[in-house]
PDB file of C-alpha atoms and ligand atoms in Angstrom:
ATOM      1  CA  MET A 200       0.000   0.000   0.000  1.00 56.00           C
ATOM      2  CA  ARG A 201       1.368   3.421  -0.912  1.00 66.00           C
ATOM      3  CA  ASN A 202       1.805   5.922   1.920  1.00 79.00           C
ATOM      4  CA  GLU A 203       0.384   9.419   1.703  1.00 86.00           C
ATOM      5  CA  GLY A 204       3.146  11.908   0.947  1.00 92.00           C
ATOM      6  CA  LEU A 205       4.606  13.538   4.051  1.00 94.00           C
ATOM      7  CA  LEU A 206       4.281  17.265   4.658  1.00 96.00           C
ATOM      8  CA  TYR A 207       7.352  19.044   6.010  1.00 97.00           C
ATOM      9  CA  ILE A 208       6.613  22.580   7.157  1.00 98.00           C
ATOM     10  CA  VAL A 209       9.751  24.692   7.519  1.00 98.00           C
ATOM     11  CA  SER A 210       9.676  28.168   9.080  1.00 98.00           C
ATOM     12  CA  ALA A 211      12.395  30.623  10.019  1.00 96.00           C
ATOM     13  CA  PRO A 212      12.797  34.353  10.468  1.00 93.00           C
ATOM     14  CA  SER A 213      13.914  35.947   7.215  1.00 86.00           C
ATOM     15  CA  GLY A 214      17.718  35.867   6.864  1.00 89.00           C
ATOM     16  CA  THR A 215      18.235  32.785   9.067  1.00 94.00           C
ATOM     17  CA  GLY A 216      19.470  30.719   6.145  1.00 93.00           C
ATOM     18  CA  LYS A 217      16.358  28.703   5.313  1.00 93.00           C
ATOM     19  CA  THR A 218      16.770  29.069   1.535  1.00 91.00           C
ATOM     20  CA  THR A 219      20.428  28.013   1.767  1.00 93.00           C
ATOM     21  CA  LEU A 220      19.538  24.938   3.835  1.00 96.00           C
ATOM     22  CA  LEU A 221      16.541  23.937   1.741  1.00 94.00           C
ATOM     23  CA  ARG A 222      18.554  24.138  -1.484  1.00 91.00           C
ATOM     24  CA  GLY A 223      21.075  21.696  -0.017  1.00 90.00           C
ATOM     25  CA  VAL A 224      18.345  19.340   1.070  1.00 90.00           C
ATOM     26  CA  MET A 225      16.535  19.443  -2.252  1.00 89.00           C
ATOM     27  CA  ASP A 226      19.736  18.358  -3.999  1.00 91.00           C
ATOM     28  CA  TYR A 227      20.096  15.478  -1.544  1.00 93.00           C
ATOM     29  CA  PHE A 228      16.474  14.280  -1.866  1.00 95.00           C
ATOM     30  CA  PRO A 229      15.497  14.507  -5.544  1.00 92.00           C
ATOM     31  CA  ASP A 230      12.236  12.708  -4.715  1.00 92.00           C
ATOM     32  CA  VAL A 231      11.059  15.456  -2.341  1.00 95.00           C
ATOM     33  CA  SER A 232       8.935  18.173  -3.887  1.00 95.00           C
ATOM     34  CA  PHE A 233       8.990  21.834  -2.983  1.00 95.00           C
ATOM     35  CA  SER A 234       5.729  23.763  -2.857  1.00 96.00           C
ATOM     36  CA  ILE A 235       5.710  26.921  -5.000  1.00 96.00           C
ATOM     37  CA  SER A 236       3.697  29.597  -3.201  1.00 98.00           C
ATOM     38  CA  TYR A 237       1.702  32.451  -4.651  1.00 98.00           C
ATOM     39  CA  THR A 238       2.791  35.911  -3.560  1.00 98.00           C
ATOM     40  CA  THR A 239       1.998  39.573  -4.116  1.00 98.00           C
ATOM     41  CA  ARG A 240       5.670  40.425  -3.471  1.00 96.00           C
ATOM     42  CA  PRO A 241       7.503  41.617  -6.595  1.00 96.00           C
ATOM     43  CA  PRO A 242      10.264  39.272  -7.804  1.00 95.00           C
ATOM     44  CA  ARG A 243      13.791  39.940  -6.524  1.00 89.00           C
ATOM     45  CA  PRO A 244      16.631  39.972  -9.045  1.00 88.00           C
ATOM     46  CA  GLY A 245      17.236  36.423 -10.218  1.00 91.00           C
ATOM     47  CA  GLU A 246      13.877  35.076  -9.055  1.00 93.00           C
ATOM     48  CA  ARG A 247      11.780  33.327 -11.695  1.00 96.00           C
ATOM     49  CA  GLU A 248       8.046  32.940 -12.119  1.00 97.00           C
ATOM     50  CA  GLY A 249       6.945  29.404 -11.309  1.00 96.00           C
ATOM     51  CA  GLU A 250      10.319  28.457  -9.831  1.00 94.00           C
ATOM     52  CA  ASP A 251      10.664  30.632  -6.750  1.00 93.00           C
ATOM     53  CA  TYR A 252       7.051  31.787  -6.536  1.00 96.00           C
ATOM     54  CA  HIS A 253       4.000  32.456  -8.660  1.00 98.00           C
ATOM     55  CA  PHE A 254       4.029  36.248  -8.685  1.00 98.00           C
ATOM     56  CA  ILE A 255       0.530  37.718  -8.808  1.00 98.00           C
ATOM     57  CA  SER A 256      -1.195  41.049  -8.149  1.00 98.00           C
ATOM     58  CA  PRO A 257      -3.005  41.863  -4.879  1.00 98.00           C
ATOM     59  CA  GLN A 258      -6.304  41.715  -6.841  1.00 98.00           C
ATOM     60  CA  GLN A 259      -5.552  38.235  -8.190  1.00 98.00           C
ATOM     61  CA  PHE A 260      -4.547  37.095  -4.707  1.00 98.00           C
ATOM     62  CA  GLN A 261      -7.795  38.426  -3.225  1.00 98.00           C
ATOM     63  CA  GLN A 262      -9.823  36.573  -5.867  1.00 98.00           C
ATOM     64  CA  MET A 263      -8.025  33.344  -5.001  1.00 98.00           C
ATOM     65  CA  VAL A 264      -8.745  33.887  -1.298  1.00 98.00           C
ATOM     66  CA  GLU A 265     -12.441  34.405  -2.071  1.00 98.00           C
ATOM     67  CA  LYS A 266     -12.577  31.270  -4.228  1.00 98.00           C
ATOM     68  CA  GLY A 267     -11.123  29.270  -1.314  1.00 98.00           C
ATOM     69  CA  VAL A 268      -8.175  27.869  -3.268  1.00 98.00           C
ATOM     70  CA  PHE A 269      -5.638  28.344  -0.465  1.00 98.00           C
ATOM     71  CA  ALA A 270      -4.826  25.713   2.162  1.00 98.00           C
ATOM     72  CA  GLU A 271      -3.266  28.582   4.090  1.00 98.00           C
ATOM     73  CA  TRP A 272      -2.283  32.150   3.463  1.00 98.00           C
ATOM     74  CA  ALA A 273      -0.807  35.017   5.470  1.00 98.00           C
ATOM     75  CA  GLU A 274       0.500  38.527   5.266  1.00 96.00           C
ATOM     76  CA  VAL A 275       4.234  38.689   5.937  1.00 92.00           C
ATOM     77  CA  LEU A 276       6.147  41.979   6.060  1.00 85.00           C
ATOM     78  CA  GLY A 277       3.483  43.757   3.997  1.00 91.00           C
ATOM     79  CA  ASN A 278       2.995  41.133   1.264  1.00 96.00           C
ATOM     80  CA  ARG A 279       0.620  38.207   0.991  1.00 98.00           C
ATOM     81  CA  TYR A 280       1.742  34.624   0.517  1.00 98.00           C
ATOM     82  CA  GLY A 281      -0.314  31.453   0.083  1.00 98.00           C
ATOM     83  CA  THR A 282      -0.148  27.716  -0.598  1.00 98.00           C
ATOM     84  CA  THR A 283      -2.908  26.164  -2.703  1.00 97.00           C
ATOM     85  CA  LEU A 284      -4.941  23.200  -1.518  1.00 96.00           C
ATOM     86  CA  ASP A 285      -4.373  21.550  -4.903  1.00 95.00           C
ATOM     87  CA  SER A 286      -0.592  21.474  -4.536  1.00 93.00           C
ATOM     88  CA  ILE A 287      -0.844  19.758  -1.148  1.00 95.00           C
ATOM     89  CA  ARG A 288      -3.548  17.294  -2.221  1.00 93.00           C
ATOM     90  CA  GLU A 289      -1.721  16.358  -5.397  1.00 93.00           C
ATOM     91  CA  SER A 290       1.582  15.531  -3.672  1.00 93.00           C
ATOM     92  CA  ARG A 291      -0.096  13.710  -0.808  1.00 90.00           C
ATOM     93  CA  SER A 292      -2.221  11.531  -3.070  1.00 89.00           C
ATOM     94  CA  GLN A 293       0.751  10.669  -5.267  1.00 93.00           C
ATOM     95  CA  GLY A 294       2.802   9.661  -2.217  1.00 91.00           C
ATOM     96  CA  VAL A 295       5.289  12.474  -2.835  1.00 94.00           C
ATOM     97  CA  ASP A 296       6.827  14.201   0.203  1.00 95.00           C
ATOM     98  CA  LEU A 297       6.369  17.960   0.061  1.00 96.00           C
ATOM     99  CA  ILE A 298       8.252  20.799   1.762  1.00 97.00           C
ATOM    100  CA  LEU A 299       6.354  23.987   2.558  1.00 97.00           C
ATOM    101  CA  ASP A 300       8.548  27.017   3.233  1.00 96.00           C
ATOM    102  CA  ILE A 301       5.990  29.161   5.049  1.00 97.00           C
ATOM    103  CA  ASP A 302       5.788  31.481   8.018  1.00 95.00           C
ATOM    104  CA  SER A 303       4.400  30.503  11.433  1.00 97.00           C
ATOM    105  CA  GLN A 304       0.930  31.983  10.760  1.00 97.00           C
ATOM    106  CA  GLY A 305       0.569  29.706   7.735  1.00 98.00           C
ATOM    107  CA  ALA A 306       2.127  26.773   9.602  1.00 98.00           C
ATOM    108  CA  ARG A 307      -0.500  27.145  12.320  1.00 98.00           C
ATOM    109  CA  GLN A 308      -3.286  26.921   9.707  1.00 98.00           C
ATOM    110  CA  ILE A 309      -1.733  23.758   8.250  1.00 97.00           C
ATOM    111  CA  LYS A 310      -1.494  22.229  11.735  1.00 97.00           C
ATOM    112  CA  GLU A 311      -5.200  22.893  12.269  1.00 96.00           C
ATOM    113  CA  HIS A 312      -6.379  21.476   8.930  1.00 92.00           C
ATOM    114  CA  PHE A 313      -4.030  18.616   8.021  1.00 92.00           C
ATOM    115  CA  ASN A 314      -2.914  15.533   9.911  1.00 89.00           C
ATOM    116  CA  GLY A 315       0.626  14.355  10.276  1.00 87.00           C
ATOM    117  CA  GLY A 316       2.616  17.458   9.264  1.00 96.00           C
ATOM    118  CA  VAL A 317       6.233  17.601  10.438  1.00 98.00           C
ATOM    119  CA  PHE A 318       6.929  21.103  11.769  1.00 98.00           C
ATOM    120  CA  ILE A 319      10.540  22.304  11.671  1.00 98.00           C
ATOM    121  CA  PHE A 320      11.688  25.718  12.887  1.00 98.00           C
ATOM    122  CA  ILE A 321      15.107  27.108  11.994  1.00 98.00           C
ATOM    123  CA  LEU A 322      16.651  29.609  14.395  1.00 97.00           C
ATOM    124  CA  PRO A 323      19.652  31.875  13.907  1.00 97.00           C
ATOM    125  CA  PRO A 324      22.364  31.441  16.577  1.00 96.00           C
ATOM    126  CA  SER A 325      21.583  35.001  17.775  1.00 96.00           C
ATOM    127  CA  LEU A 326      19.798  38.154  16.671  1.00 95.00           C
ATOM    128  CA  GLU A 327      23.193  39.757  16.030  1.00 96.00           C
ATOM    129  CA  ALA A 328      24.141  36.885  13.683  1.00 96.00           C
ATOM    130  CA  LEU A 329      20.812  37.332  11.922  1.00 96.00           C
ATOM    131  CA  LYS A 330      21.526  41.037  11.384  1.00 95.00           C
ATOM    132  CA  GLN A 331      24.934  40.223   9.911  1.00 95.00           C
ATOM    133  CA  ARG A 332      23.392  37.665   7.538  1.00 93.00           C
ATOM    134  CA  LEU A 333      20.770  40.110   6.340  1.00 93.00           C
ATOM    135  CA  LYS A 334      23.557  42.624   5.678  1.00 94.00           C
ATOM    136  CA  ALA A 335      25.639  39.997   3.886  1.00 92.00           C
ATOM    137  CA  ARG A 336      22.694  38.999   1.705  1.00 87.00           C
ATOM    138  CA  GLY A 337      22.749  42.576   0.429  1.00 87.00           C
ATOM    139  CA  VAL A 338      19.061  42.743  -0.530  1.00 84.00           C
ATOM    140  CA  ASP A 339      17.661  45.101   2.118  1.00 87.00           C
ATOM    141  CA  GLU A 340      18.265  48.709   3.156  1.00 91.00           C
ATOM    142  CA  ARG A 341      19.362  49.443   6.742  1.00 92.00           C
ATOM    143  CA  GLU A 342      15.828  50.231   7.942  1.00 93.00           C
ATOM    144  CA  MET A 343      14.393  47.062   6.427  1.00 90.00           C
ATOM    145  CA  ILE A 344      17.112  45.055   8.168  1.00 94.00           C
ATOM    146  CA  GLN A 345      16.144  46.608  11.508  1.00 94.00           C
ATOM    147  CA  PHE A 346      12.486  45.876  10.805  1.00 91.00           C
ATOM    148  CA  ARG A 347      13.248  42.234   9.922  1.00 91.00           C
ATOM    149  CA  VAL A 348      15.315  41.757  13.105  1.00 95.00           C
ATOM    150  CA  ALA A 349      12.491  43.217  15.239  1.00 93.00           C
ATOM    151  CA  LYS A 350       9.980  40.900  13.524  1.00 91.00           C
ATOM    152  CA  ALA A 351      12.334  37.940  13.984  1.00 94.00           C
ATOM    153  CA  ARG A 352      12.291  38.439  17.731  1.00 93.00           C
ATOM    154  CA  ASP A 353       8.484  37.882  17.745  1.00 92.00           C
ATOM    155  CA  GLU A 354       8.550  35.103  15.154  1.00 93.00           C
ATOM    156  CA  MET A 355      11.139  33.115  17.149  1.00 95.00           C
ATOM    157  CA  LYS A 356       8.659  32.700  20.019  1.00 95.00           C
ATOM    158  CA  GLN A 357       6.566  30.480  17.727  1.00 97.00           C
ATOM    159  CA  ALA A 358       9.342  27.878  17.655  1.00 97.00           C
ATOM    160  CA  ARG A 359       7.980  26.341  20.844  1.00 97.00           C
ATOM    161  CA  TRP A 360       5.064  24.543  19.189  1.00 98.00           C
ATOM    162  CA  TYR A 361       7.083  23.053  16.286  1.00 98.00           C
ATOM    163  CA  ASN A 362       8.249  19.408  16.405  1.00 98.00           C
ATOM    164  CA  TYR A 363      11.905  20.165  15.672  1.00 98.00           C
ATOM    165  CA  ILE A 364      14.214  23.148  16.103  1.00 98.00           C
ATOM    166  CA  ILE A 365      17.458  23.540  14.176  1.00 98.00           C
ATOM    167  CA  VAL A 366      19.937  26.264  15.136  1.00 98.00           C
ATOM    168  CA  ASN A 367      21.672  27.319  11.931  1.00 97.00           C
ATOM    169  CA  ASP A 368      25.102  28.149  13.304  1.00 97.00           C
ATOM    170  CA  ARG A 369      27.414  26.096  11.074  1.00 97.00           C
ATOM    171  CA  VAL A 370      25.583  25.603   7.821  1.00 96.00           C
ATOM    172  CA  GLU A 371      26.908  22.066   7.172  1.00 95.00           C
ATOM    173  CA  GLU A 372      25.789  20.901  10.607  1.00 97.00           C
ATOM    174  CA  ALA A 373      22.342  22.489  10.242  1.00 97.00           C
ATOM    175  CA  ALA A 374      21.911  20.889   6.790  1.00 96.00           C
ATOM    176  CA  GLU A 375      22.863  17.524   8.280  1.00 97.00           C
ATOM    177  CA  GLN A 376      20.222  17.956  10.983  1.00 98.00           C
ATOM    178  CA  LEU A 377      17.544  18.838   8.433  1.00 97.00           C
ATOM    179  CA  LYS A 378      18.399  15.759   6.359  1.00 97.00           C
ATOM    180  CA  SER A 379      18.349  13.581   9.488  1.00 97.00           C
ATOM    181  CA  ILE A 380      14.857  14.778  10.406  1.00 98.00           C
ATOM    182  CA  ILE A 381      13.557  13.912   6.952  1.00 97.00           C
ATOM    183  CA  ILE A 382      15.172  10.468   7.065  1.00 96.00           C
ATOM    184  CA  ALA A 383      13.965   9.767  10.620  1.00 97.00           C
ATOM    185  CA  GLU A 384      10.381  10.728   9.774  1.00 96.00           C
ATOM    186  CA  ARG A 385      10.448   8.300   6.847  1.00 94.00           C
ATOM    187  CA  CYS A 386      11.508   5.547   9.269  1.00 95.00           C
ATOM    188  CA  ARG A 387       8.601   6.024  11.686  1.00 94.00           C
ATOM    189  CA  ARG A 388       7.157   2.654  12.618  1.00 93.00           C
ATOM    190  CA  GLU A 389       3.654   3.213  11.278  1.00 89.00           C
ATOM    191  CA  ARG A 390       4.913   4.489   7.923  1.00 89.00           C
ATOM    192  CA  VAL A 391       7.330   1.623   7.385  1.00 93.00           C
ATOM    193  CA  LEU A 392       4.761  -1.025   8.363  1.00 92.00           C
ATOM    194  CA  LYS A 393       2.274   0.487   5.928  1.00 87.00           C
ATOM    195  CA  ARG A 394       4.870   0.658   3.157  1.00 86.00           C
ATOM    196  CA  ILE A 395       5.840  -2.992   3.505  1.00 89.00           C
ATOM    197  CA  GLY A 396       2.212  -4.120   3.871  1.00 88.00           C
ATOM    198  CA  LEU A 397       2.370  -5.151   7.547  1.00 87.00           C
ATOM    199  CA  SER A 398       0.195  -2.412   9.012  1.00 80.00           C
ATOM    200  CA  LYS A 399      -2.612  -4.867   9.807  1.00 73.00           C
ATOM    201  CA  LEU A 400      -0.375  -6.983  12.063  1.00 66.00           C
TER     202      LEU A 400
HETATM  203  P1  ADP B 215      16.475  33.046   4.389  1.00 58.06           P
HETATM  204  O1  ADP B 215      16.027  32.206   3.234  1.00 58.06           O
HETATM  205  O2  ADP B 215      16.215  32.393   5.697  1.00 58.06           O
HETATM  206  O3  ADP B 215      15.940  34.447   4.334  1.00 58.06           O
HETATM  207  P2  ADP B 215      19.164  32.910   3.182  1.00 58.06           P
HETATM  208  O4  ADP B 215      19.325  31.449   2.915  1.00 58.06           O
HETATM  209  O5  ADP B 215      18.885  33.823   2.024  1.00 58.06           O
HETATM  210  O6  ADP B 215      18.066  33.176   4.345  1.00 58.06           O
HETATM  211  O7  ADP B 215      20.481  33.373   3.973  1.00 58.06           O
HETATM  212  C1  ADP B 215      20.722  34.714   4.364  1.00 58.06           C
HETATM  213  C2  ADP B 215      22.227  35.014   4.246  1.00 58.06           C
HETATM  214  O8  ADP B 215      22.934  34.306   5.285  1.00 58.06           O
HETATM  215  C3  ADP B 215      22.829  34.556   2.910  1.00 58.06           C
HETATM  216  O9  ADP B 215      23.800  35.512   2.511  1.00 58.06           O
HETATM  217  C4  ADP B 215      23.463  33.211   3.270  1.00 58.06           C
HETATM  218  O10 ADP B 215      24.559  32.913   2.426  1.00 58.06           O
HETATM  219  C5  ADP B 215      23.925  33.434   4.710  1.00 58.06           C
HETATM  220  N1  ADP B 215      23.923  32.219   5.544  1.00 58.06           N
HETATM  221  C6  ADP B 215      23.050  31.181   5.540  1.00 58.06           C
HETATM  222  N2  ADP B 215      23.368  30.253   6.476  1.00 58.06           N
HETATM  223  C7  ADP B 215      24.483  30.722   7.112  1.00 58.06           C
HETATM  224  C8  ADP B 215      25.307  30.231   8.195  1.00 58.06           C
HETATM  225  N3  ADP B 215      25.058  29.074   8.824  1.00 58.06           N
HETATM  226  N4  ADP B 215      26.370  30.984   8.564  1.00 58.06           N
HETATM  227  C9  ADP B 215      26.637  32.160   7.953  1.00 58.06           C
HETATM  228  N5  ADP B 215      25.907  32.690   6.926  1.00 58.06           N
HETATM  229  C10 ADP B 215      24.847  31.976   6.517  1.00 58.06           C
HETATM  230  P1  5GP B 216      10.424  36.010   1.156  1.00 58.06           P
HETATM  231  O1  5GP B 216       9.668  37.220   0.703  1.00 58.06           O
HETATM  232  O2  5GP B 216      11.700  36.381   1.884  1.00 58.06           O
HETATM  233  O3  5GP B 216      10.639  35.007   0.046  1.00 58.06           O
HETATM  234  O4  5GP B 216       9.500  35.258   2.225  1.00 58.06           O
HETATM  235  C1  5GP B 216       9.064  35.937   3.366  1.00 58.06           C
HETATM  236  C2  5GP B 216       8.368  34.969   4.293  1.00 58.06           C
HETATM  237  O5  5GP B 216       7.162  34.475   3.704  1.00 58.06           O
HETATM  238  C3  5GP B 216       9.203  33.730   4.654  1.00 58.06           C
HETATM  239  O6  5GP B 216       9.101  33.564   6.071  1.00 58.06           O
HETATM  240  C4  5GP B 216       8.507  32.609   3.950  1.00 58.06           C
HETATM  241  O7  5GP B 216       8.612  31.383   4.663  1.00 58.06           O
HETATM  242  C5  5GP B 216       7.067  33.101   3.968  1.00 58.06           C
HETATM  243  N1  5GP B 216       6.258  32.441   2.935  1.00 58.06           N
HETATM  244  C6  5GP B 216       6.619  32.104   1.670  1.00 58.06           C
HETATM  245  N2  5GP B 216       5.610  31.487   1.043  1.00 58.06           N
HETATM  246  C7  5GP B 216       4.590  31.418   1.933  1.00 58.06           C
HETATM  247  C8  5GP B 216       3.266  30.873   1.884  1.00 58.06           C
HETATM  248  O8  5GP B 216       2.808  30.317   0.893  1.00 58.06           O
HETATM  249  N3  5GP B 216       2.498  31.022   2.998  1.00 58.06           N
HETATM  250  C9  5GP B 216       2.956  31.624   4.131  1.00 58.06           C
HETATM  251  N4  5GP B 216       2.134  31.674   5.182  1.00 58.06           N
HETATM  252  N5  5GP B 216       4.189  32.144   4.215  1.00 58.06           N
HETATM  253  C10 5GP B 216       4.997  32.042   3.130  1.00 58.06           C
END
């Protein structure tokens, strides 16, 4: 019997290194899918439609909200982001594991509406380290960096209801931890028994 695809929900304050870590993991697990969100945020240099996000207008986003197509959506730092129900249902029914890179407001909605999600929160080693990373990324102005650090302080409190917390100090170690969580979740007793057809024992 085929298992339902697993849902990994990964959240982190902006600048923590989530994109860096997820890229590494995606290379390691070619069979894991990555959910492409819809957003009203304009693309950053180098970002591509349909690869990083589906970039849509606030009006289009509002229409999608009203049609009920989102499994979750939230406003983050002035822009709206959402994951469609279809993308989750499709992966789950095909037995494909799916990673959602979403904020804690969205993660909370997923926890309320779907069973069996694996919730992973990535923390920076300190707020000072986070500030340095945002500077190094070179995308934001000084004021935006201060705003992101202030928001991160609030966002980090949400880590307490996630299943796993990874502190992204050394990137190789954090990537190893993320991989280990994915592997361990695949080895959970009930999943393995179902996969090998012994779940009725
Ligand atoms: P996020 O997706 O969480 O906003 P990024 O992956 O874009 O963050 O990382 C923000 C910046 O921090 C990038 O310049 C990245 O190279 C750097 N970075 C990521 N992880 C680490 C780490 N463990 N140590 C130092 N710098 C890091
Ligand atoms: P960024 O604009 O830096 O790509 O993302 C900003 C924040 O929005 C990140 O915390 C990211 O996880 C979150 N985000 C991206 N897509 C979604 C989504 O579909 N839903 C929710 N709730 N948050 C999202």
